[in-house]
Coordinates of C-alpha atoms and ligand atoms in Angstrom, one line a residue:
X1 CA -15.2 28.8 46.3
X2 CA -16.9 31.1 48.4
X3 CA -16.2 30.8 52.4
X4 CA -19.5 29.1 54.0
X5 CA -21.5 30.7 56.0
X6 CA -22.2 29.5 59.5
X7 CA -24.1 25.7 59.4
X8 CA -27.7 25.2 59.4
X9 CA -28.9 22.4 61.1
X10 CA -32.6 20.5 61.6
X11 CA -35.0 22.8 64.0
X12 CA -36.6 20.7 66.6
X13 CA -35.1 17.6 65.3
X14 CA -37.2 15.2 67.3
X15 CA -34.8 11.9 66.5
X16 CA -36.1 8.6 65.6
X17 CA -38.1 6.3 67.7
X18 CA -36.4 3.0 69.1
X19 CA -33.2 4.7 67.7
X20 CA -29.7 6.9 69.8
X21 CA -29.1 10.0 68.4
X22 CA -24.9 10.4 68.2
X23 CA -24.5 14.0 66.3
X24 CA -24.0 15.7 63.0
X25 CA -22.3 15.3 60.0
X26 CA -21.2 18.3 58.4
X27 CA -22.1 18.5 54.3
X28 CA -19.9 21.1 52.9
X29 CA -20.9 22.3 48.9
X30 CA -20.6 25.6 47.3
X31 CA -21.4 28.3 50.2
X32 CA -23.6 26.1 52.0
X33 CA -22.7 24.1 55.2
X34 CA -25.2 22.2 56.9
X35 CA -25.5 19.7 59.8
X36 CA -27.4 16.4 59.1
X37 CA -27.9 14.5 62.6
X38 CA -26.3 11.0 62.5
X39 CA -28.3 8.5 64.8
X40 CA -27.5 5.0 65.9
X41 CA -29.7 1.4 66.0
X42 CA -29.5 -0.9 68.6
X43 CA -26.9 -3.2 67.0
X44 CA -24.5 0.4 66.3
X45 CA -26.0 0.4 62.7
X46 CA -25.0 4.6 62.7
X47 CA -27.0 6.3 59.5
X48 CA -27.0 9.8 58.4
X49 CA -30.8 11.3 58.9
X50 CA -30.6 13.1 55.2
X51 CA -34.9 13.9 55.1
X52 CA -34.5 17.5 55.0
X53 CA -31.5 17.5 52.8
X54 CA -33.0 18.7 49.4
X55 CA -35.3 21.1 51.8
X56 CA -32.3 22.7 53.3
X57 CA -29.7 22.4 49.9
X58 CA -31.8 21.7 47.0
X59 CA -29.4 18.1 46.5
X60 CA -30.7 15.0 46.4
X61 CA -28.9 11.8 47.3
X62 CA -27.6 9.5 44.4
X63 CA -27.8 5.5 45.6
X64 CA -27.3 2.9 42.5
X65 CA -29.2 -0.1 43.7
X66 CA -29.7 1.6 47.4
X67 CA -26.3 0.1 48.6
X68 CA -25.9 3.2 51.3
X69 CA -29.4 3.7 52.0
X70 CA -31.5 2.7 55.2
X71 CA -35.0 2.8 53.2
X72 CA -36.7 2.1 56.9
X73 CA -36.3 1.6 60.7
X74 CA -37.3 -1.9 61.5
X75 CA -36.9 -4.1 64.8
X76 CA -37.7 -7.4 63.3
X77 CA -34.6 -8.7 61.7
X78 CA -30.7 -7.7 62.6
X79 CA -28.0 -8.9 59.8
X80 CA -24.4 -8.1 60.2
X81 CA -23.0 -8.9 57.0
X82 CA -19.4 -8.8 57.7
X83 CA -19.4 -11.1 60.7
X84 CA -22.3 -13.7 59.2
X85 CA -24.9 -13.2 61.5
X86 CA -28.7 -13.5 61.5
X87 CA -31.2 -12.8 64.0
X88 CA -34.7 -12.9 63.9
X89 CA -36.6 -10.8 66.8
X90 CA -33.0 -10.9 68.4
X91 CA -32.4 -14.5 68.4
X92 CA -29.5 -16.2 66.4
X93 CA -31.1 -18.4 63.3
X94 CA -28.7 -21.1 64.3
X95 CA -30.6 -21.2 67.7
X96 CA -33.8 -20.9 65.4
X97 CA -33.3 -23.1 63.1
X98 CA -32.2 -25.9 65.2
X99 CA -35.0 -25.7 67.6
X100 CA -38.0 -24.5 66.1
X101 CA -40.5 -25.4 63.6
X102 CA -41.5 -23.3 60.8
X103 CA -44.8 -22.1 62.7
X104 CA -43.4 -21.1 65.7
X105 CA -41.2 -18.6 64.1
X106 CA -43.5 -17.0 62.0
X107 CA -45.5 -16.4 65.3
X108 CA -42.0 -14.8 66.3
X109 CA -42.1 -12.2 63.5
X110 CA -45.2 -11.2 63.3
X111 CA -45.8 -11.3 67.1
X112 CA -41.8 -10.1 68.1
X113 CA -42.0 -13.1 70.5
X114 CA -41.6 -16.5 70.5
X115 CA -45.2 -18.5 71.4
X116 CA -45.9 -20.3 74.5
X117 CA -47.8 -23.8 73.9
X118 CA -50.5 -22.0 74.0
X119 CA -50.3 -19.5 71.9
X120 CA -48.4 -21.7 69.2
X121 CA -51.4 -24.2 69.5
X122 CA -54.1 -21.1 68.7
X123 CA -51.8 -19.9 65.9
X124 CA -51.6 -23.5 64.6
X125 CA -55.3 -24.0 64.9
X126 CA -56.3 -20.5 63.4
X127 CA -53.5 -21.6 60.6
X128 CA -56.1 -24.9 60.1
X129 CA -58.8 -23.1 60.1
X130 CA -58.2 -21.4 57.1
X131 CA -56.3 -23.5 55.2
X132 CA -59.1 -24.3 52.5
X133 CA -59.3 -21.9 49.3
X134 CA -62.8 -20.9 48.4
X135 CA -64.0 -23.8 46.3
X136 CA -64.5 -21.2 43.1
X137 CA -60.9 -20.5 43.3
X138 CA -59.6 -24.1 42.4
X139 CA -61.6 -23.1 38.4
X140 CA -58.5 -20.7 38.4
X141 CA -56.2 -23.4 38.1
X142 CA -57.9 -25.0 34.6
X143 CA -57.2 -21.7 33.0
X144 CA -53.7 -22.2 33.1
X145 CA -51.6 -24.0 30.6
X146 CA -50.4 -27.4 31.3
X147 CA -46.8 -26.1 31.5
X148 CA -47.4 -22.9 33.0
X149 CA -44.8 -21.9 35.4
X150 CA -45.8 -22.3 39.5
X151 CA -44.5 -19.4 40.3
X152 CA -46.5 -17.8 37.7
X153 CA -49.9 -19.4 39.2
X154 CA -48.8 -18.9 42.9
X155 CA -48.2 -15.1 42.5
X156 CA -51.7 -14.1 40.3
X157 CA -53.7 -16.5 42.4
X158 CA -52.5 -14.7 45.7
X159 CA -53.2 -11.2 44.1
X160 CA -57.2 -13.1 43.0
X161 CA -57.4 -14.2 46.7
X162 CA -58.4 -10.0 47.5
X163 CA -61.6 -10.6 45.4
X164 CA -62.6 -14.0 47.7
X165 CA -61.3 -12.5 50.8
X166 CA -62.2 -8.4 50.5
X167 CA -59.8 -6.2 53.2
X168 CA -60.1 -6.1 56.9
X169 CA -59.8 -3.3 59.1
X170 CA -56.3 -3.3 60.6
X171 CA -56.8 -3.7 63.7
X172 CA -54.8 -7.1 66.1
X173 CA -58.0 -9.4 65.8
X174 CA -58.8 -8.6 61.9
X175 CA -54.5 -8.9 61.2
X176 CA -54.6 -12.3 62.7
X177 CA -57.4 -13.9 59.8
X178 CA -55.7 -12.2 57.6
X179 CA -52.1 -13.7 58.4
X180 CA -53.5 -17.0 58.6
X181 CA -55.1 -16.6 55.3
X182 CA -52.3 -15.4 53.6
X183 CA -49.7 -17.6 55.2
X184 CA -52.5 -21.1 55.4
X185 CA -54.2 -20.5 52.0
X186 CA -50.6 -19.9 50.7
X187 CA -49.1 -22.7 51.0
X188 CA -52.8 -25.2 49.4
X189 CA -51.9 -22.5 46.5
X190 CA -49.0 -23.6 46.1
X191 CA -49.0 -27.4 46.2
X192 CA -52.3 -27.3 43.9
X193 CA -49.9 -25.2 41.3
X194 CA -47.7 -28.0 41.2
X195 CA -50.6 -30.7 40.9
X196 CA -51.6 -28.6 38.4
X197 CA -48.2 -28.2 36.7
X198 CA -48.6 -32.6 36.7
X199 CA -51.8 -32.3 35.4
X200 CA -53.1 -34.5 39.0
X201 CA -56.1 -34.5 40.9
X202 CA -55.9 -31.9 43.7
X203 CA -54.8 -32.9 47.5
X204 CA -56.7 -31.0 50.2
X205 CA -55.5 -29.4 53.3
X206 CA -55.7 -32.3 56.1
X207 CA -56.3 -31.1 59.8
X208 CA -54.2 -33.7 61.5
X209 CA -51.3 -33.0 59.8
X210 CA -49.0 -29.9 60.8
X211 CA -48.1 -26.8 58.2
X212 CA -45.0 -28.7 56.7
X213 CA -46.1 -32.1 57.2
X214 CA -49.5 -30.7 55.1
X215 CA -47.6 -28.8 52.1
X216 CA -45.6 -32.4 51.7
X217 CA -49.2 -34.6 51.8
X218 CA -50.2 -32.0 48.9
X219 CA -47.5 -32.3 46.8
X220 CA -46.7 -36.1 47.2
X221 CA -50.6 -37.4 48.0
X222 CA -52.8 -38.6 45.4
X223 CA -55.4 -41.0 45.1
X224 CA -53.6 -43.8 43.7
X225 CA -50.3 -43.2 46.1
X226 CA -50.4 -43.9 49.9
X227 CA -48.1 -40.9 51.2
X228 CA -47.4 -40.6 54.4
X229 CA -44.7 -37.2 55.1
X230 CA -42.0 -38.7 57.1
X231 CA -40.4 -37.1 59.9
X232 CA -37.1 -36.6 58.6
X233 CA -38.8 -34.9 55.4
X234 CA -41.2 -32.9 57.9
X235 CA -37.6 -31.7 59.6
X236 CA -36.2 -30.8 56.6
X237 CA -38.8 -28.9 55.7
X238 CA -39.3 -27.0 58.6
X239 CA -35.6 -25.8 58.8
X240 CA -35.2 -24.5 55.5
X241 CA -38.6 -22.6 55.9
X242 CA -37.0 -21.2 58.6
X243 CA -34.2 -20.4 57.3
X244 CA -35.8 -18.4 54.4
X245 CA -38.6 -16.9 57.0
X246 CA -37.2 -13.0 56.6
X247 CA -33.6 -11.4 55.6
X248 CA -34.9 -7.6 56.4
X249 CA -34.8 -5.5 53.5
X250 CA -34.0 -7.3 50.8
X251 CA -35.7 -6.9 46.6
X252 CA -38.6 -8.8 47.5
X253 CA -39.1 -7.4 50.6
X254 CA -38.4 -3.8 50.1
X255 CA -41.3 -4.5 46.7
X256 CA -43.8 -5.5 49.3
X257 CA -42.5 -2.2 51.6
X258 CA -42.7 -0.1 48.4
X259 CA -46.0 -1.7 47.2
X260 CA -47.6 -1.8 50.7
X261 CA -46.5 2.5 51.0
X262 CA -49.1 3.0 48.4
X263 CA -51.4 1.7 51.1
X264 CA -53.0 -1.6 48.8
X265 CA -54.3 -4.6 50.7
X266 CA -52.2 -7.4 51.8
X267 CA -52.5 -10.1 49.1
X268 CA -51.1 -7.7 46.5
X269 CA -48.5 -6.5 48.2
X270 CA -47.4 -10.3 48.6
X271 CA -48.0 -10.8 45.6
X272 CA -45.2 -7.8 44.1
X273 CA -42.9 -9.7 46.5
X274 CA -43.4 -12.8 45.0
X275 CA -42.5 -11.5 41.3
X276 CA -40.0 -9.7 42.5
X277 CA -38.4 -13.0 43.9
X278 CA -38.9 -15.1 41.4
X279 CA -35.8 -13.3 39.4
X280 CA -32.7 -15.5 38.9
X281 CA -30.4 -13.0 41.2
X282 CA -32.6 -13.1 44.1
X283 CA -35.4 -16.4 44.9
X284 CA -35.0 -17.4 41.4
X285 CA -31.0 -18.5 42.3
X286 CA -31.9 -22.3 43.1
X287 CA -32.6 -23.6 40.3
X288 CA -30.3 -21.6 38.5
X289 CA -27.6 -22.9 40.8
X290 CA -28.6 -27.0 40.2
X291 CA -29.0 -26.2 36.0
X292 CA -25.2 -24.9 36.6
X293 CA -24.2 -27.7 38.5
X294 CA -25.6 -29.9 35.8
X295 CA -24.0 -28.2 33.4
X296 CA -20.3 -28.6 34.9
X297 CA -21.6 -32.8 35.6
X298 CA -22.2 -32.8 32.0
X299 CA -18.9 -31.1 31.2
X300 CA -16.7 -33.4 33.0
X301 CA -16.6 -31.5 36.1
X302 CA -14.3 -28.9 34.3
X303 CA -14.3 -26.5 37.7
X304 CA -11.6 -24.4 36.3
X305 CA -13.5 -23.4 33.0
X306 CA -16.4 -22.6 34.9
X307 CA -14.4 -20.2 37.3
X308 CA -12.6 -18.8 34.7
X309 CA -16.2 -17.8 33.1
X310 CA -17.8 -16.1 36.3
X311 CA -14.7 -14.1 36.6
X312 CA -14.4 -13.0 32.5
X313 CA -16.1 -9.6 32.5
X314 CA -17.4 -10.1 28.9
X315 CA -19.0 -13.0 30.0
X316 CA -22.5 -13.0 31.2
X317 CA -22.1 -16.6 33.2
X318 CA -22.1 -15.7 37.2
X319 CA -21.3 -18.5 39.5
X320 CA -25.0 -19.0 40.9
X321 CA -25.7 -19.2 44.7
X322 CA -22.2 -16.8 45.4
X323 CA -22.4 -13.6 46.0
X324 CA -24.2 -11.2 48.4
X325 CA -25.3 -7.9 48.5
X326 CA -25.2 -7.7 52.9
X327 CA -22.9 -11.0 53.6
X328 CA -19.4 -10.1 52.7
X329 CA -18.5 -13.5 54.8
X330 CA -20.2 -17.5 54.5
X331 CA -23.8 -16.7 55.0
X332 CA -24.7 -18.4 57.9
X333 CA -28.1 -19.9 56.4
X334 CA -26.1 -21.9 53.7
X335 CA -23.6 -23.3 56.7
X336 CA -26.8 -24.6 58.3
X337 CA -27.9 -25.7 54.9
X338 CA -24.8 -27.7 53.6
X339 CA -25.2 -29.9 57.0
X340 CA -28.9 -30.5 56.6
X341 CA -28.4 -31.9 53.2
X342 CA -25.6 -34.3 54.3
X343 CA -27.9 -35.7 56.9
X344 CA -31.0 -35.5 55.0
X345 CA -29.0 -37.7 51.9
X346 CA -27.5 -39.8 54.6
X347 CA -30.4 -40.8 56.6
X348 CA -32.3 -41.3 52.9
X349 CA -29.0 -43.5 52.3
X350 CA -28.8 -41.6 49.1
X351 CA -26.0 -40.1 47.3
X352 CA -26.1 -36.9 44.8
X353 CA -23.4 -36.2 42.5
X354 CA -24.5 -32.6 42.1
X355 CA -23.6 -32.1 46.3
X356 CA -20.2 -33.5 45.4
X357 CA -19.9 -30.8 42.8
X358 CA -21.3 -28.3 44.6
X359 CA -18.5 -28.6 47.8
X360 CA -15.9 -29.1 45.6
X361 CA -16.8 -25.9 43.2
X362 CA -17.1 -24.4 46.4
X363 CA -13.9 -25.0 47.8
X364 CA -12.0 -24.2 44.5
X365 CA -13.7 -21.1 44.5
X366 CA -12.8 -20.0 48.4
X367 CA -9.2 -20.3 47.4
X368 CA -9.5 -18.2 43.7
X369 CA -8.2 -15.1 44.2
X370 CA -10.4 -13.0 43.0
X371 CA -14.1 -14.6 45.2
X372 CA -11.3 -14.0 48.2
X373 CA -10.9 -10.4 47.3
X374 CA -14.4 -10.0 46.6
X375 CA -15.8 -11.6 49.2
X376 CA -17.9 -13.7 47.2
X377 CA -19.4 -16.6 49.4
X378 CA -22.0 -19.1 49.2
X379 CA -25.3 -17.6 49.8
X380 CA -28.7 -19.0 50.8
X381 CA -29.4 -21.0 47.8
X382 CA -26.2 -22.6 46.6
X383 CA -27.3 -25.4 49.5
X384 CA -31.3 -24.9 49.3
X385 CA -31.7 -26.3 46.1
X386 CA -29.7 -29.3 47.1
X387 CA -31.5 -30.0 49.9
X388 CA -35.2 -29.6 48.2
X389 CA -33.8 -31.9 45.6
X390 CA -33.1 -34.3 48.2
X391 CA -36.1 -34.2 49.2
X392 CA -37.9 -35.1 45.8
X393 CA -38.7 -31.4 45.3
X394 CA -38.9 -30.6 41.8
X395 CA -37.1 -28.0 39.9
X396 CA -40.1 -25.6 39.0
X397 CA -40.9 -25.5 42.9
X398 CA -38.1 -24.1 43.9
X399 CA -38.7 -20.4 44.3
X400 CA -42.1 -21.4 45.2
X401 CA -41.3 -23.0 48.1
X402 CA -39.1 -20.4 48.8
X403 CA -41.7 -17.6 48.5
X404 CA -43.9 -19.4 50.7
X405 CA -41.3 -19.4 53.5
X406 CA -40.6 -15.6 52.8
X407 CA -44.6 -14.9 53.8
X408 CA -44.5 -14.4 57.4
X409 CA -41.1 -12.1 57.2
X410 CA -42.8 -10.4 54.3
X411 CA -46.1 -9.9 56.1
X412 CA -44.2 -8.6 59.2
X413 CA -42.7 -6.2 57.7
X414 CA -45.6 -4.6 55.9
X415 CA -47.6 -4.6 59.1
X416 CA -44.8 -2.6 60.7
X417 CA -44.8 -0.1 58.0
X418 CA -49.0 -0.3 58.6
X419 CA -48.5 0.8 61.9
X420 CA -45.7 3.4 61.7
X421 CA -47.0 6.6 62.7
X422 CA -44.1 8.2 60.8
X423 CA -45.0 6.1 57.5
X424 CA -44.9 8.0 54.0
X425 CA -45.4 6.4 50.6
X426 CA -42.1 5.7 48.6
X427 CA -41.5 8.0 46.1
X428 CA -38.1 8.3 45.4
X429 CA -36.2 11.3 43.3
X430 CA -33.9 10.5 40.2
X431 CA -31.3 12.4 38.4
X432 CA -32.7 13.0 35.0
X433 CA -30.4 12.2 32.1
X434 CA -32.5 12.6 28.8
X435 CA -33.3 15.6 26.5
X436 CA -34.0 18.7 27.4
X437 CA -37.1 20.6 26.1
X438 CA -37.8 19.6 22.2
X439 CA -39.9 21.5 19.8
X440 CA -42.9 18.7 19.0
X441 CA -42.3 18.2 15.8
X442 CA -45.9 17.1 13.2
X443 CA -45.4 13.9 11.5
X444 CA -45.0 15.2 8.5
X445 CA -41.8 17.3 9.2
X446 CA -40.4 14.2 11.4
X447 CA -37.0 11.9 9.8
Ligands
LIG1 N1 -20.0 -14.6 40.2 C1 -19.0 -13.9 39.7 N2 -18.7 -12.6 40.1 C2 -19.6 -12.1 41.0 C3 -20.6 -12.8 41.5 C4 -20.9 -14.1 41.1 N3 -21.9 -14.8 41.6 N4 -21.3 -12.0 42.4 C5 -20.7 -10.8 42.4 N5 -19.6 -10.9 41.6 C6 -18.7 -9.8 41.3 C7 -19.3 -8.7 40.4 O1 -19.0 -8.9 39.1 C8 -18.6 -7.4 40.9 O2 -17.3 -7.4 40.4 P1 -16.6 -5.9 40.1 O3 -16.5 -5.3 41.4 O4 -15.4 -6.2 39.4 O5 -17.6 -5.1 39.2 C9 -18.4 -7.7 42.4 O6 -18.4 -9.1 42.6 C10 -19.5 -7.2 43.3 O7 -20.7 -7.7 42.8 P2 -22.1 -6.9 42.6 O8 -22.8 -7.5 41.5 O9 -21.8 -5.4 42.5 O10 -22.8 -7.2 44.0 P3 -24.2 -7.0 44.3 O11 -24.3 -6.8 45.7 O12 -24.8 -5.9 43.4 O13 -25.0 -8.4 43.8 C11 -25.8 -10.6 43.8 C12 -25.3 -9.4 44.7 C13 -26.9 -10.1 42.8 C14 -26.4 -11.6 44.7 C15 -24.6 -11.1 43.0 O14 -23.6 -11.6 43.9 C16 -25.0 -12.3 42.1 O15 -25.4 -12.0 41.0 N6 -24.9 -13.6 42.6 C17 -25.3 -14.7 41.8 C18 -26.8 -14.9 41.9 C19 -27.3 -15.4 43.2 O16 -26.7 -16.3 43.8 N7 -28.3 -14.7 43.8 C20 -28.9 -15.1 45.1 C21 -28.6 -14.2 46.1 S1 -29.3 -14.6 47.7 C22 -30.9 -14.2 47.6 O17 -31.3 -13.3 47.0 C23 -31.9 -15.0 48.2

């Protein structure tokens, strides 16, 4: 191989705003050397700036699944993946999710601080305030078929809600409506999918009643039941919503980054989130995880068959709710999670067989050999289901409620990318792999 010549670095590199810049990393191939500058986030996250790569080499970068790849620079939420920790905005989601209710940290991430009374009493009015869906809207729901998925309903009915609610400039006043929109009219969507799902009567949005306290009364309310949201439920609620309220760039989110790059309006972009969580290796995992643990009940609790299966190659069983692609130690949402749905069954005085399966698969699994050397943990929603169940959510709802928890992280994070001066629509390259160029051949000559 020919010697290299003498490296070529950026010109002007300006660095990257809110970011340290540390020094270069020297890419050595064929006779070219070059110098890509390395730079450093506030939590020591280092990253290799490669944007003028192909410019200055003609390579492109190769990613399967972006495992290596920093796809933007974001201050809203910090993960540390080897050491289990969360923070929203800088602040622990133990801390969080202990103290908080699900309002006040939305206000948190799309605000970047947390709310005095005030302000958390403005957000929770303007959250009121538009908490109806146009009255038009509620014809959408008859088209659907009696068995029709929620998820299904929840995601084309937040996409419809651009043609009731056209854009808004994007300036602070205008983002506000349309956060409280898409996080207030959210959430009547989705209890009036599962009424629908039931085939019942519709329960409006009430004003005395807080967000979670409200998303209970519509689900549980009708006119033939008194239903009054009890504070333990209300709790409950509000912690797992929290828990779920961002996780930076995961599938879903990164679809709403990607979609929102293309510069659409807010409700589809939430909307592409939406499907993209509803898959069974991402939100789709808690029911998944409570059909498996149903399936071991009904299988005499035969743990070792089950672990033998997620760890056979040729078979396509996974264990559900393990794994991650960031956490490579116990996700610290389903610590918080395991403990809530001990108390909420205790306080309820009931008992679930499915949570006694659950810790004990768990702790088989934590001593197997090969989730030890993979660092396979429980994630997120080996717990969530659980506790939903507890509290008399239905199976269906799952990812629902889940997506609806997701909104103000997802929201946050395509308002940052609104405002990023330094913003670009995703386009990434690929490596092409098929034919090259074919005589077109006419359809009579064609075998
Ligand atoms: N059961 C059995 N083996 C597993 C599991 C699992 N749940 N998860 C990962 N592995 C194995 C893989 O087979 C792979 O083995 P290999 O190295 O021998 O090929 C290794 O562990 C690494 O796994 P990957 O699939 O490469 O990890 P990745 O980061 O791509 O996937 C994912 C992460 C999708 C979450 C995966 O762990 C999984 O499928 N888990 C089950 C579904 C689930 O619980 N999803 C919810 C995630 S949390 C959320 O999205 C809200």
């Amino acid at each position: 191989m020919a010697k290299p010549s003498s490296p070529q670095s950026h010109s002007n590199y300006q660095g990257i705003p809110g970011t340290k810049l540390l020094g270069n990393a020297r890419l050595t191939f064929e006779d070219k050397e070059i110098d890509l500058p390395v730079f450093e986030g506030t939590e020591g996250d280092r990253a290799v700036d490669i944007s003028q790569l192909r410019a200055m080499t003609g390579l492109v970068t190769f990613d399967n699944g972006f495992g290596n790849t920093g796809s933007c620079i974001s201050s809203i939420t910090y993960i540390n993946g080897e050491k289990g920790i969360l923070r929203y905005r800088g602040y622990d989601i133990e801390d969080l999710a202990r103290n908080c209710k699900f309002v006040e940290v939305a206000y948190l991430l799309l605000e970047g601080k947390l709310p005095t009374e005030k302000e958390l009493g403005e957000f929770s009015s303007y959250l009121n305030e538009h908490a109806l869906i146009h009255e038009d809207m509620t014809h959408f729901f008859t088209g659907y078929p009696r068995n029709a998925h929620p998820m299904a309903i929840l995601a084309a009915t937040i996409a419809s809600l651009s043609t009731f609610y056209p854009e808004l400039e994007d300036e602070h006043e205008n983002f506000k409506i349309t956060t409280a929109r898409m996080l207030s009219k959210a959430r009547t969507i989705a209890a009036f999918s599962y009424k629908k799902s039931r085939g019942e009567p519709f329960v409006y949005p009430r004003y005395d009643l807080s967000y979670c306290a409200n998303f209970l009364n519509m689900m549980f309310a009708s006119s033939i039941r008194n239903y009054e949201p009890t504070p333990l439920l209300v709790k409950a609620l509000n912690l797992v919503m929290v828990l779920h309220a961002d996780h930076e760039q995961n599938c879903s989110t990164s679809t709403v980054r990607m979609v929102g790059s293309g510069r659409v309006n807010l409700y589809a972009a939430i909307s592409s989130g939406m499907a993209a969580l509803w898959g069974p290796l991402h939100g789709g995992a808690s029911q998944h995880v409570l059909e498996m643990l149903e399936r071991i009940r009904q299988d005499d609790c035969n743990y070792k068959k089950y672990i033998e299966m997620a760890k056979d190659k040729k078979d396509p069983f996974r264990m559900m709710g393990f794994g991650h692609r960031i956490y490579k130690n116990y996700d610290p949402r389903a610590r918080i999670l395991k403990e809530t749905c001990d108390e909420v069954l205790d306080e309820l005085k009931h008992t679930d067989p499915l949570v006694d399966i659950a810790k004990r698969l768990e702790e088989i699994a934590l001593r197997d050999d090969y989730f030890v050397e993979k660092k396979l943990y429980p994630n997120v929603d080996f717990y969530s289901g659980l506790l939903y169940r507890a509290m008399g959510i239905p199976l269906n709802m799952m990812v629902v409620m889940f997506a609806i928890a997701r909104i103000p992280g997802q929201v946050a994070q395509w308002h940052e990318e609104a405002l990023d001066p330094n913003w670009k629509i995703w386009r990434p390259r690929q490596i092409y792999s098929g034919e090259s160029r074919r005589e077109f051949l006419p359809m009579e000559q064609r075998v």
